Coordinates of C-alpha atoms in Angstrom, one line a residue:
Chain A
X20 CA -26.7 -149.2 73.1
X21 CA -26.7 -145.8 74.5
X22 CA -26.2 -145.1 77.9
X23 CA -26.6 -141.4 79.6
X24 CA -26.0 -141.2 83.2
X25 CA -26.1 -137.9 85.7
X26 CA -26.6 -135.8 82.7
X27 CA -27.5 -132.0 83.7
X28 CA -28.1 -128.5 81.9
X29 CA -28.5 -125.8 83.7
X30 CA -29.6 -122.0 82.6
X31 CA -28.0 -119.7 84.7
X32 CA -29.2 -120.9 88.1
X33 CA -32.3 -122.8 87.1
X34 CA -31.7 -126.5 86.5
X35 CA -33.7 -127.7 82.8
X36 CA -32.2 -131.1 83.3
X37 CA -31.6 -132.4 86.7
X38 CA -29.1 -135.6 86.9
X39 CA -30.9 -137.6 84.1
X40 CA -29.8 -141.2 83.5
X41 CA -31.4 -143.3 80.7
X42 CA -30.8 -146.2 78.4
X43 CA -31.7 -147.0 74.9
X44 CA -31.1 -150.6 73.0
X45 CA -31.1 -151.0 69.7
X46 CA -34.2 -152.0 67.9
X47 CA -35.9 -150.1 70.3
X48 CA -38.0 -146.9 70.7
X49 CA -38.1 -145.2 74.3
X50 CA -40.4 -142.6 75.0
X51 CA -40.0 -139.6 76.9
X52 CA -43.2 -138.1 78.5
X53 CA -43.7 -135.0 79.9
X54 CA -44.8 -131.4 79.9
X55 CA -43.7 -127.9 78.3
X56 CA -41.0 -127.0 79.8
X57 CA -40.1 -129.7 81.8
X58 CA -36.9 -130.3 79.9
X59 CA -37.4 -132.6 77.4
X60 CA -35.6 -130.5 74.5
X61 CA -32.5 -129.4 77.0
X62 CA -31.9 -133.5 77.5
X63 CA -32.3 -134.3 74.1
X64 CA -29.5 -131.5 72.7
X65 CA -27.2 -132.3 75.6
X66 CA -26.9 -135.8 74.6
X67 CA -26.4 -134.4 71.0
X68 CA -23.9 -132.0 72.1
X69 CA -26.2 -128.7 71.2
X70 CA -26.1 -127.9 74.5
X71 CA -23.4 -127.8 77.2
X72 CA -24.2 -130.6 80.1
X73 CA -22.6 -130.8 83.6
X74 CA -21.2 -133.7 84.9
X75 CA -22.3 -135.9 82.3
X76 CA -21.5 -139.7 81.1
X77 CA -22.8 -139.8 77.4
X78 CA -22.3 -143.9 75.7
X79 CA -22.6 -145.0 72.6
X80 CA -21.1 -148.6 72.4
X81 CA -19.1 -148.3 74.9
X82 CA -17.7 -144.7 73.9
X83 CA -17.6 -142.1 75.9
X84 CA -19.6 -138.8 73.7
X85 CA -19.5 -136.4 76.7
X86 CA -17.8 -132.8 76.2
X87 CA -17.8 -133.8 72.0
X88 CA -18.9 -131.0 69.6
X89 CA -22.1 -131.9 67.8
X90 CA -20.8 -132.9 64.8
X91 CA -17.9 -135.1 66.0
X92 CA -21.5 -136.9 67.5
X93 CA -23.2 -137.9 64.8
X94 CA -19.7 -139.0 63.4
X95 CA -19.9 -141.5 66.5
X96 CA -23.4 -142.6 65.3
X97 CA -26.1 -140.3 67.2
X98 CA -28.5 -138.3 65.1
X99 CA -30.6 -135.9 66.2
X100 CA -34.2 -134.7 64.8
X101 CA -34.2 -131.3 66.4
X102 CA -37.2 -129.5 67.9
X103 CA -38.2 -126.9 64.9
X104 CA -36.7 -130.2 62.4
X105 CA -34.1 -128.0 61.0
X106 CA -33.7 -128.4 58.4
X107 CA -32.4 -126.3 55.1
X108 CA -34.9 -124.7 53.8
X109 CA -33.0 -122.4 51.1
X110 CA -31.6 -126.3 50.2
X111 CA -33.3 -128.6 47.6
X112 CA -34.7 -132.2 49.3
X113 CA -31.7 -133.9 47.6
X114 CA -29.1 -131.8 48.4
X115 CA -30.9 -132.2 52.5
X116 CA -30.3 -135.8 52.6
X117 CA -27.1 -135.4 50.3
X118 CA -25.7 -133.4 53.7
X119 CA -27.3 -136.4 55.5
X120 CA -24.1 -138.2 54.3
X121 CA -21.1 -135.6 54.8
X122 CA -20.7 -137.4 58.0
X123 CA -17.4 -139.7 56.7
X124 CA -19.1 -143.0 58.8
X125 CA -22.3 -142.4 56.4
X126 CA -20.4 -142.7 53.2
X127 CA -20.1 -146.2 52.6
X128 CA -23.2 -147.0 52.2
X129 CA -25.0 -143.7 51.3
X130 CA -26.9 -145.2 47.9
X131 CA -28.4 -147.9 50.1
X132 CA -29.6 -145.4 52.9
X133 CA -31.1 -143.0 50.2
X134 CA -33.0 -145.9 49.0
X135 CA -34.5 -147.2 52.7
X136 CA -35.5 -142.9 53.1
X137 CA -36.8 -143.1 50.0
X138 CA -39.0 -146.0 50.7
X139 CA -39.8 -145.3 54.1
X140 CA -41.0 -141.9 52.3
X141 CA -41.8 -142.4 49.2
X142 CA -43.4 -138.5 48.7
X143 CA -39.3 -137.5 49.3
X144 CA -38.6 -139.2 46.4
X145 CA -41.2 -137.5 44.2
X146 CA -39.8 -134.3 45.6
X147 CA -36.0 -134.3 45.3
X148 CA -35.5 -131.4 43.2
X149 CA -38.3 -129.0 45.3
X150 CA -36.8 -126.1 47.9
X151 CA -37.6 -127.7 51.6
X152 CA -39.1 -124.4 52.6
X153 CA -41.7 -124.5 50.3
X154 CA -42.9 -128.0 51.7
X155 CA -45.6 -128.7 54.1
X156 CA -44.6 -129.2 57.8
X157 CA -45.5 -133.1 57.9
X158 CA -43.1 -133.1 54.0
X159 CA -40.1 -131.6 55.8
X160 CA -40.1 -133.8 59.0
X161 CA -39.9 -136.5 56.9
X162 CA -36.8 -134.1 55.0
X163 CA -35.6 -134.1 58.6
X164 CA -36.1 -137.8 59.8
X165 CA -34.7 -138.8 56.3
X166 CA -31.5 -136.7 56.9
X167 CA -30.8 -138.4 60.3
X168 CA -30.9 -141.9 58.5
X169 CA -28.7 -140.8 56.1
X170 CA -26.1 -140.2 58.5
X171 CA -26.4 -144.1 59.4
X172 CA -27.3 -143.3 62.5
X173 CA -27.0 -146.3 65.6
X174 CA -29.1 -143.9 67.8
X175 CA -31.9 -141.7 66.4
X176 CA -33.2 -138.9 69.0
X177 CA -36.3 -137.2 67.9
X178 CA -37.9 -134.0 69.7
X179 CA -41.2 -133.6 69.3
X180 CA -41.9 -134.8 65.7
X181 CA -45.7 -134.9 65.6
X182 CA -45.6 -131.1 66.6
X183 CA -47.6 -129.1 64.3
X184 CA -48.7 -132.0 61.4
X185 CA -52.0 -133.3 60.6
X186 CA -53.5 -136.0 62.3
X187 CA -52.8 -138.2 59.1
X188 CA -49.3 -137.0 58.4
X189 CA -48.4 -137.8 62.1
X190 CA -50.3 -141.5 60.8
X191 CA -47.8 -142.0 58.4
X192 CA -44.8 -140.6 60.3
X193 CA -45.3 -142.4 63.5
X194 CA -45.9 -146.0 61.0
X195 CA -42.2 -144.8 59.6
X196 CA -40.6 -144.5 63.1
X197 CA -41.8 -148.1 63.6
X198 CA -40.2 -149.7 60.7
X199 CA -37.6 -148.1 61.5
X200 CA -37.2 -149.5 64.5
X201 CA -37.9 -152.8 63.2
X202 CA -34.7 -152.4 61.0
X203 CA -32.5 -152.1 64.2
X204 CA -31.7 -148.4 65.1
X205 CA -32.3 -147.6 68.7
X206 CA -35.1 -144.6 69.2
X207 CA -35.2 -142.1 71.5
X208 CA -38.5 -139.9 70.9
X209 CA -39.7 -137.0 73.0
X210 CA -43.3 -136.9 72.8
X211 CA -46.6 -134.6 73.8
X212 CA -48.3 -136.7 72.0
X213 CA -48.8 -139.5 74.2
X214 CA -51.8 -141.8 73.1
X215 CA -49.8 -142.3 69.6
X216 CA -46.3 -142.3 71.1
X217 CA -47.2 -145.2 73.7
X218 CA -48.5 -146.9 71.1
X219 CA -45.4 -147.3 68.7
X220 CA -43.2 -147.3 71.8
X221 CA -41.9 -150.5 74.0
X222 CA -40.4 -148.7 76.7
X223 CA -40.9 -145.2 78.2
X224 CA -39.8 -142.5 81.0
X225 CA -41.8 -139.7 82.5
X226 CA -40.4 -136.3 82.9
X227 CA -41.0 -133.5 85.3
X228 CA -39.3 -130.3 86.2
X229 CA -36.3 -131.8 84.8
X230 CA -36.2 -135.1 86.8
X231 CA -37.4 -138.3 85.9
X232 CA -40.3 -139.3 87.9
X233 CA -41.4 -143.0 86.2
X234 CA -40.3 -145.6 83.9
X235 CA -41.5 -148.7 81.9
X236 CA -43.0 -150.7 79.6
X237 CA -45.0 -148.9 77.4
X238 CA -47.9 -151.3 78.0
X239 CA -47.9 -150.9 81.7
X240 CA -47.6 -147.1 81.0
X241 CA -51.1 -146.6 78.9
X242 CA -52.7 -149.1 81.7
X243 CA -51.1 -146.8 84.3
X244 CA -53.9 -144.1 85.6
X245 CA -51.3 -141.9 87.0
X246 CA -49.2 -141.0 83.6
X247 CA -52.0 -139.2 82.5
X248 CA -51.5 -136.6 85.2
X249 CA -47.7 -137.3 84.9
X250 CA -47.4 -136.0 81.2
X251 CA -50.0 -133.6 81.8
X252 CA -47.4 -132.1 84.3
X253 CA -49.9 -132.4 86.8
X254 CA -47.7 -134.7 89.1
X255 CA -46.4 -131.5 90.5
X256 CA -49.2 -130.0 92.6
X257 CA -50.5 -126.9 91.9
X258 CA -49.0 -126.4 88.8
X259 CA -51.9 -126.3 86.3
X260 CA -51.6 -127.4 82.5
X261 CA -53.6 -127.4 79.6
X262 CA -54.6 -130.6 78.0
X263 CA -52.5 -131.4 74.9
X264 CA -54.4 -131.1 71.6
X265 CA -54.2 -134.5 70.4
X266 CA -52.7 -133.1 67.4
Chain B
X5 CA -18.9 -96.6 19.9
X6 CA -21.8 -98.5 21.8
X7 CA -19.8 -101.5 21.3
X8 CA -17.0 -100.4 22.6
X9 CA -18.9 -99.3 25.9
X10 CA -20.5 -102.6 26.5
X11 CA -17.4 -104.4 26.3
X12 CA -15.4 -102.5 28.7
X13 CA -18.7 -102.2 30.8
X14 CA -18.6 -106.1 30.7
X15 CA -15.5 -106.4 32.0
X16 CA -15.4 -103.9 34.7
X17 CA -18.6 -105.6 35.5
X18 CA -17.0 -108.8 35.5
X19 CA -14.1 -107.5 37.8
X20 CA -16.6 -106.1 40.5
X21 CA -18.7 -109.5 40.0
X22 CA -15.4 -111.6 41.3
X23 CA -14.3 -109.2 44.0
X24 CA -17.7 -109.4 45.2
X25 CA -18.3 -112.7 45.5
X26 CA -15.1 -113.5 47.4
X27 CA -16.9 -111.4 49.8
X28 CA -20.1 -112.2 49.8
X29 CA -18.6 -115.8 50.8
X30 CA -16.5 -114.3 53.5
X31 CA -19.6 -112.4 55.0
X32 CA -22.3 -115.3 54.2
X33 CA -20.7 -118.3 55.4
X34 CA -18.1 -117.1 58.0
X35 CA -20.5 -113.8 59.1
X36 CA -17.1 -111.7 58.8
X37 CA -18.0 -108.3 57.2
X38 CA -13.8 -107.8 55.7
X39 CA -13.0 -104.6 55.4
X40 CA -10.0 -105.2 54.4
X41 CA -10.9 -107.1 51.5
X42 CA -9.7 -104.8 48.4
X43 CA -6.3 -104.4 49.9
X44 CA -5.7 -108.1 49.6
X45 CA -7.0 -107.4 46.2
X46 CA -4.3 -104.5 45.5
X47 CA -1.8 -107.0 47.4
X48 CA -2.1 -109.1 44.7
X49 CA -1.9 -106.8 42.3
X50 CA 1.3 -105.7 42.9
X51 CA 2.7 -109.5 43.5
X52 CA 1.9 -110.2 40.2
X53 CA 3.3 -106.8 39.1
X54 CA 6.8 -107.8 40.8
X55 CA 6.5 -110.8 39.5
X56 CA 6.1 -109.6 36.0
X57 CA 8.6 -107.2 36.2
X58 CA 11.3 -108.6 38.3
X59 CA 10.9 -112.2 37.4
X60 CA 9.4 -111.9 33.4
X61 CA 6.5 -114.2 34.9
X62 CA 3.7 -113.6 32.9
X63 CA 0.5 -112.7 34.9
X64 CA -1.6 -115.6 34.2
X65 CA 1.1 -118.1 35.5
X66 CA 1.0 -115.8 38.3
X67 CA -2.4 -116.6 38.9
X68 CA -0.9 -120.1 39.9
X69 CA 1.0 -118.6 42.2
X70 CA -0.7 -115.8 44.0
X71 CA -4.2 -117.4 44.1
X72 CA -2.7 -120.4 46.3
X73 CA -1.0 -118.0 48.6
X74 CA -3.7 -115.5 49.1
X75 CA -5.7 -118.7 49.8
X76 CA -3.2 -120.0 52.2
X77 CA -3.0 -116.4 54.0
X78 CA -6.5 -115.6 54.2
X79 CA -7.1 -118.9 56.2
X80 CA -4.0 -118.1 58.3
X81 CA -5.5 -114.5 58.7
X82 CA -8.7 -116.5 59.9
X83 CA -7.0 -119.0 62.6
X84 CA -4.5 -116.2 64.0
X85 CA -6.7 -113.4 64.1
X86 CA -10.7 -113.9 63.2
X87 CA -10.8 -117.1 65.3
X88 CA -10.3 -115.3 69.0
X89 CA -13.3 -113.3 67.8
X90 CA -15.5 -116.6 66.3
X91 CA -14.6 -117.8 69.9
X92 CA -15.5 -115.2 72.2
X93 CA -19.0 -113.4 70.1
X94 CA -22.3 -114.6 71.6
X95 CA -23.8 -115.0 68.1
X96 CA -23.1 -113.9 64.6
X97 CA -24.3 -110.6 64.9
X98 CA -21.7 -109.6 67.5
X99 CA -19.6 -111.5 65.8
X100 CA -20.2 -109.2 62.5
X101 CA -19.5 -106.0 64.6
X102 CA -16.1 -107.3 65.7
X103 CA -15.4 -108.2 62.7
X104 CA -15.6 -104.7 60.9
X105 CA -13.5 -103.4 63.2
X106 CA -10.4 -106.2 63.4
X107 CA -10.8 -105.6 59.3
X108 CA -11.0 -102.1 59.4
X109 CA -7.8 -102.2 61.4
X110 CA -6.2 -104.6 59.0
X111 CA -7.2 -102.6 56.4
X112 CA -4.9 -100.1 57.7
X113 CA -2.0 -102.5 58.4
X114 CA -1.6 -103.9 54.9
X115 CA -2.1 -100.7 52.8
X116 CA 0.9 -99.2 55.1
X117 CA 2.8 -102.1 54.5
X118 CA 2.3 -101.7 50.7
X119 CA 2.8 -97.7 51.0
X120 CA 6.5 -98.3 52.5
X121 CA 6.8 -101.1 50.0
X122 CA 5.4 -98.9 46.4
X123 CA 4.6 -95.7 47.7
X124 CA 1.6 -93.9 47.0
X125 CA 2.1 -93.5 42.9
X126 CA 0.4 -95.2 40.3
X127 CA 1.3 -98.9 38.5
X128 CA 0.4 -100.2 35.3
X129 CA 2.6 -102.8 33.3
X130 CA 2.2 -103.8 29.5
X131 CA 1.1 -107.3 28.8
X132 CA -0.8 -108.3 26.1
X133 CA -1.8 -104.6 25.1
X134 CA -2.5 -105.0 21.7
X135 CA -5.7 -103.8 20.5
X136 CA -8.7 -106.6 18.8
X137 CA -11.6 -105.7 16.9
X138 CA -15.0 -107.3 17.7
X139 CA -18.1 -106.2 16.1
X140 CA -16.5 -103.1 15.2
X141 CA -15.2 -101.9 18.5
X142 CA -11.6 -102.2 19.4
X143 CA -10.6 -103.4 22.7
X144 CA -7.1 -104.6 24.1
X145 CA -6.4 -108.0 24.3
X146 CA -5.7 -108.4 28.2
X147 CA -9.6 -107.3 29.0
X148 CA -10.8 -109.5 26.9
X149 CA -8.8 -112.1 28.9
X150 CA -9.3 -110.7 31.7
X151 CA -13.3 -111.1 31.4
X152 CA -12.5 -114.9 30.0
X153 CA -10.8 -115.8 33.2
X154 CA -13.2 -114.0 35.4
X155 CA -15.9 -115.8 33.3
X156 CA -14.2 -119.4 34.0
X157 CA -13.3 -118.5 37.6
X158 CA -17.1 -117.4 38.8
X159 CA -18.3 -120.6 36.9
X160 CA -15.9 -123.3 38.3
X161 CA -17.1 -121.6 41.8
X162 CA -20.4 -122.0 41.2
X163 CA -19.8 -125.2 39.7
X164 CA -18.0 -126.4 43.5
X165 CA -20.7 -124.7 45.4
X166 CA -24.1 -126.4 43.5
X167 CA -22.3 -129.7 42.7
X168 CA -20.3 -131.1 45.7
X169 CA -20.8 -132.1 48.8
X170 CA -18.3 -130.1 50.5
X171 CA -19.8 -127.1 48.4
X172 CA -23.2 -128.0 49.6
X173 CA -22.2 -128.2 53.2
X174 CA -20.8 -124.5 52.7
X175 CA -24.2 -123.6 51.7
X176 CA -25.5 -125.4 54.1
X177 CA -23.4 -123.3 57.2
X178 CA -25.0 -119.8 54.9
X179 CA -28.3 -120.8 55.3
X180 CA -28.2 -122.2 58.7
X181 CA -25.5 -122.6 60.5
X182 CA -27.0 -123.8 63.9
X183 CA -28.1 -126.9 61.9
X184 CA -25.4 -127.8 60.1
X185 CA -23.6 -129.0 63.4
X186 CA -26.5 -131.7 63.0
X187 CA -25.1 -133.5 59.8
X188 CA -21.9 -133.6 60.8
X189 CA -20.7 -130.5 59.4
X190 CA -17.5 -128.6 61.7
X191 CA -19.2 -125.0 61.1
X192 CA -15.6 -123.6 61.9
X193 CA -13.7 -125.0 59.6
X194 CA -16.3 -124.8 57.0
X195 CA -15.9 -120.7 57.7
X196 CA -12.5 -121.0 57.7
X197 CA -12.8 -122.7 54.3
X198 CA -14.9 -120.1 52.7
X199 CA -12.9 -116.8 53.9
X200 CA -10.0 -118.5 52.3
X201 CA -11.8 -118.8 49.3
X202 CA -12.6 -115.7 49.7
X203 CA -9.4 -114.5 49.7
X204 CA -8.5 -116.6 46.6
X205 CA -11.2 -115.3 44.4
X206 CA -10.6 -111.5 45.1
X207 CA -6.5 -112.2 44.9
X208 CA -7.7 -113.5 41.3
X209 CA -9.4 -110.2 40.2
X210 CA -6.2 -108.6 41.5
X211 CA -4.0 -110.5 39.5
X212 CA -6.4 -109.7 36.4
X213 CA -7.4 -106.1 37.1
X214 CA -3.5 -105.4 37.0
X215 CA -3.3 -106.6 33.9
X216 CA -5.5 -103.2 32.1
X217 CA -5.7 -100.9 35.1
X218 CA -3.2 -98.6 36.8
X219 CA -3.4 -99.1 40.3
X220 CA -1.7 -97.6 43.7
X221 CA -1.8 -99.0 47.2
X222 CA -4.7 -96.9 48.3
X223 CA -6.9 -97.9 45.6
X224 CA -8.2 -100.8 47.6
X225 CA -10.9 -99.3 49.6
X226 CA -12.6 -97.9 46.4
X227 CA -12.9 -102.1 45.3
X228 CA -14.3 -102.6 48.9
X229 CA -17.1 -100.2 48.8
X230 CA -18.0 -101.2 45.1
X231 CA -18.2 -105.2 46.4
X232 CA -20.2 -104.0 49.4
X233 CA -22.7 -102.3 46.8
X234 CA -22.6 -105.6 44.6
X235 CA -23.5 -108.1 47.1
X236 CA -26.5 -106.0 48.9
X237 CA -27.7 -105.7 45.5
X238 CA -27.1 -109.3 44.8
X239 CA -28.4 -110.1 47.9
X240 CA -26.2 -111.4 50.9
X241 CA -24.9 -114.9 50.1
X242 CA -26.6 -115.1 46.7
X243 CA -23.3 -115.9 44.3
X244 CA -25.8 -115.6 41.0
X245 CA -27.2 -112.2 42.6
X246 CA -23.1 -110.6 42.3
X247 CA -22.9 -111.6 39.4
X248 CA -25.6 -109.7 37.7
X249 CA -25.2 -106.7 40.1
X250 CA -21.6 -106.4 39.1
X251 CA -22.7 -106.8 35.6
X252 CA -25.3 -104.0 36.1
X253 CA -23.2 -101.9 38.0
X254 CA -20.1 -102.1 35.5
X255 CA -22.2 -101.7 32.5
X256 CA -24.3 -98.7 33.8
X257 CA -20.6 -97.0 35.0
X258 CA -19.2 -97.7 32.0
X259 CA -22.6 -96.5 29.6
X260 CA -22.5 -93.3 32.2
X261 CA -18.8 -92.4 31.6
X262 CA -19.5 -93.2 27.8
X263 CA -21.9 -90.7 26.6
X264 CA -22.9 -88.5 29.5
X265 CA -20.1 -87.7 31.7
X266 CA -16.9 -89.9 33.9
X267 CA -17.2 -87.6 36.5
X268 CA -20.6 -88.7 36.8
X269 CA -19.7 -92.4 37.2
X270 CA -19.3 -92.3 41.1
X271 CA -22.8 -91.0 40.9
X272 CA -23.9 -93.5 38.8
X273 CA -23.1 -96.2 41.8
X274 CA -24.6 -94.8 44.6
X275 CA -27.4 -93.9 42.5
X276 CA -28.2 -97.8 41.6
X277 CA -27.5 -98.8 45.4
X278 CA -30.4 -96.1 46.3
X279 CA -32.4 -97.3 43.9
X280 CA -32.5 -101.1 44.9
X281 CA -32.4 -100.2 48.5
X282 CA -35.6 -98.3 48.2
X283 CA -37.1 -100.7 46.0
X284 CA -35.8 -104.0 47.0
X285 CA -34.0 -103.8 50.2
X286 CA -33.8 -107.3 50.4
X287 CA -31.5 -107.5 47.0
X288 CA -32.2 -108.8 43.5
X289 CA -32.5 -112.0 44.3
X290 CA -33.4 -112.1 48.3
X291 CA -30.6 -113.3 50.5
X292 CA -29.5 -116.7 50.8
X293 CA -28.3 -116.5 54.4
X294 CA -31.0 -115.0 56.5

């Protein structure tokens, strides 16, 4: 279970994240909803330690993450699928999810988490010996998502996965996120994408200018006229957005 | 005659190849451009001159000596003086002007220490001096060993970087070192790592260099400049990339000093560093690390 409570980031004097509290079980995905810019990407690396936070409580399990450097973070068991996917591009596939594993909690049982990536994405496993940089996007997301795993990850937090992939690449991806949820790991996803994101989802939150402004089950969200304006970013009046792409 | 040239070329090339990638590591993975990086090199050689002198130890047990402690005092170099600046740069570029001019400063600091210590005249000792023949072409017996330890040195590296984890994840901090926080990887320590290693490898060309070459304790800077040239031909980062630029560049210094003219052999250098500068400013091989 992770638990984030009064979590803020501030840029200079503007406030990206204003005293954000959320919740994610395991065997769960929670969806985060909301505009460019409304602070999506600041929460998500705050809670992976990316990005300083103010005043924040940060729990995984009962541990207190808050003020950790990133990497002692995934040690703890929190991954993060970064905005951009980062991953190593000058690095072959196998080597990628090879460095999925230097975390020492993901050694154990690295051969058994190489084989769930590499049925979850069975193209990886055609691919191992190929430079990620000469990949498609939708190919190295699943480089990136498959590097989280292998860290053994109780927490997965994914920013904006869909960005940029073809409508059947974000198919197969979003199917993935799903089964793995199904095997247990808790999901937090940040999402533009919201007709395929509500979908896979069970819970979500909407975001606006850094605050949340709604919760809740991702059923009564779709049903809900009011997220559509809400993710749109159109909750805040007279700020005008374009509609996302559906991409 | 010919034969002759392309052995010594190989091993001079060899030598510039090892120096070269201890700082190519330095500068790739831990962003810190070290001036100062041929006087550890001269440092060494005279430890393992004393050593051989004072103490009868013969230079290639002295590798086992001096290659730990030039690994052990580059990372102390690191935490005591290189990590304030780590701390305080914005990025790595800043971080890469600061650190030419703490190394720079350093540079200073240990040749003076060695000039009280040796003065400014030349070294050489005598250690396996005999002459062999290959193909025809007679060359003494320490270069040859020389180039063989070189040869086993650069390999085993490469060997450690392509084929562990912990080799990977040094890579990894090259290429992109904002990720790497992202598998778990502690990006300082990983630089701390590599510009110890760094300091190993070039301590090991010093060791070996003293074996056939007279050296003095201002020679360093010369061993600087030439490992500058061989990784921006190599291309930043790129371990394979100094070793054929160092091959190039000893073999064309060498072939230049052979049967045109040595005073042209300085020449020779810059000339090559024009050359792929104009043509390929990127390196050989493109850079690994940007």
């Amino acid at each position: 279970m992770l638990e984030v409570s009064n979590i803020s980031v501030a840029y200079g004097k503007h406030l990206a994240v204003d005293s954000i509290g959320l919740r994610v079980a395991p065997g769960e995905i929670a969806l985060i909803l909301g505009a460019n810019g409304s602070g999506k990407t600041s929460l998500l690396k705050a809670i992976a330690g990316m990005q300083p936070a103010t005043g924040a409580s940060v729990r995984l399990a009962g541990r207190e993450l808050a003020g950790l450097p990133a990497h002692t973070i995934v040690e703890a068991g929190l991954a993060l699928v970064p905005e951009g996917r980062g991953v190593f591009g000058e690095l072959t596939v196998r080597e990628n999810l090879e460095l999925g594993a230097f975390a020492k909690r993901a050694r154990p049982a690295e051969a058994k988490n190489l084989r769930h990536v590499l049925e979850l994405f069975p193209r990886l496993g055609e691919r191992l010996a190929q430079q990620v940089r000469t990949m498609s996007g939708g190919e190295q997301q699943m480089v990136a998502v498959g590097r989280a795993l292998m860290s053994a990850p109780e927490i997965l937090l994914l920013d904006e996965p869909s960005l940029g992939l073809s409508p059947l690449m974000c198919k197969e991806l979003f199917a993935a996120l799903a089964r793995i949820r199904d095997k247990g790991l808790g999901i937090l996803l940040v999402e533009q994408n919201a007709k395929r994101s509500l979908a896979i989802a069970d819970r979500g939150y909407l975001i606006a200018n850094g605050r949340i402004v709604g919760d809740g089950s991702a059923a009564s969200l779709r049903d809900d006229p009011a997220v559509q304006r809400a993710y749109l970013g159109a909750a805040e009046p007279g700020r005008a957005m374009p509609p996302p792409d559906g991409a | 005659m010919f034969t002759a040239a392309l052995t010594s070329g190989l091993v001079l090339g060899g030598m510039y190849a090892l120096i070269a990638m201890g700082l190519t590591l330095q500068y790739g993975v831990a962003r810190i451009m070290n001036l100062a990086h041929g006087e550890l090199m001269i440092a060494a050689a005279f430890a393992a001159l004393w050593l051989f002198t004072s103490a009868a130890v013969n230079p290639l047990l002295g590798l086992l000596i001096i290659v730990p402690a030039a690994f052990a005092i580059s990372g102390t170099i690191y935490r005591l003086l290189l990590t304030p600046l780590v701390r305080r740069a914005p990025n790595r570029d800043a971080l890469e002007v600061d650190s030419i001019l703490a190394t720079f400063g350093m540079l200073f600091v240990i040749q003076g220490i060695m000039l009280v210590m040796f003065g400014g005249a030349y070294f050489s000792y005598s250690f396996l001096a005999f002459p062999v023949t290959i193909a025809g072409a007679t060359v003494a017996a320490n270069r040859l060993l020389a180039l063989a330890f070189a040869a086993v040195i650069g390999l085993a590296l490469y060997l450690y970087l392509t084929r562990t984890r912990l080799g990977t994840a040094v890579r990894a901090v090259a290429v992109d070192p904002q990720s790497a926080p992202l598998v778990a990887i502690d990006v300082r320590a990983t630089a701390a790592l590599a510009f110890a290693f760094g300091g190993a490898l070039v301590a090991a060309a010093g060791v070996l260099v003293s074996m056939f070459l007279t050296f003095n304790a201002n020679i360093g800077v010369v061993f600087t400049m030439k490992a500058l040239i061989v990784v921006i031909m190599g291309g930043v980062g790129n371990l394979l990339g100094c070793l054929v630029a160092g091959l190039i560049l000893g073999l064309a210094e060498t072939f230049v000093a052979t049967f045109v003219d040595p005073g042209l052999t300085l020449a020779t250098t810059y000339a090559l560093f024009l050359i792929i500068l104009l043509v390929r400013p990127q390196g050989l091989f493109g850079t690994a690390s940007r």
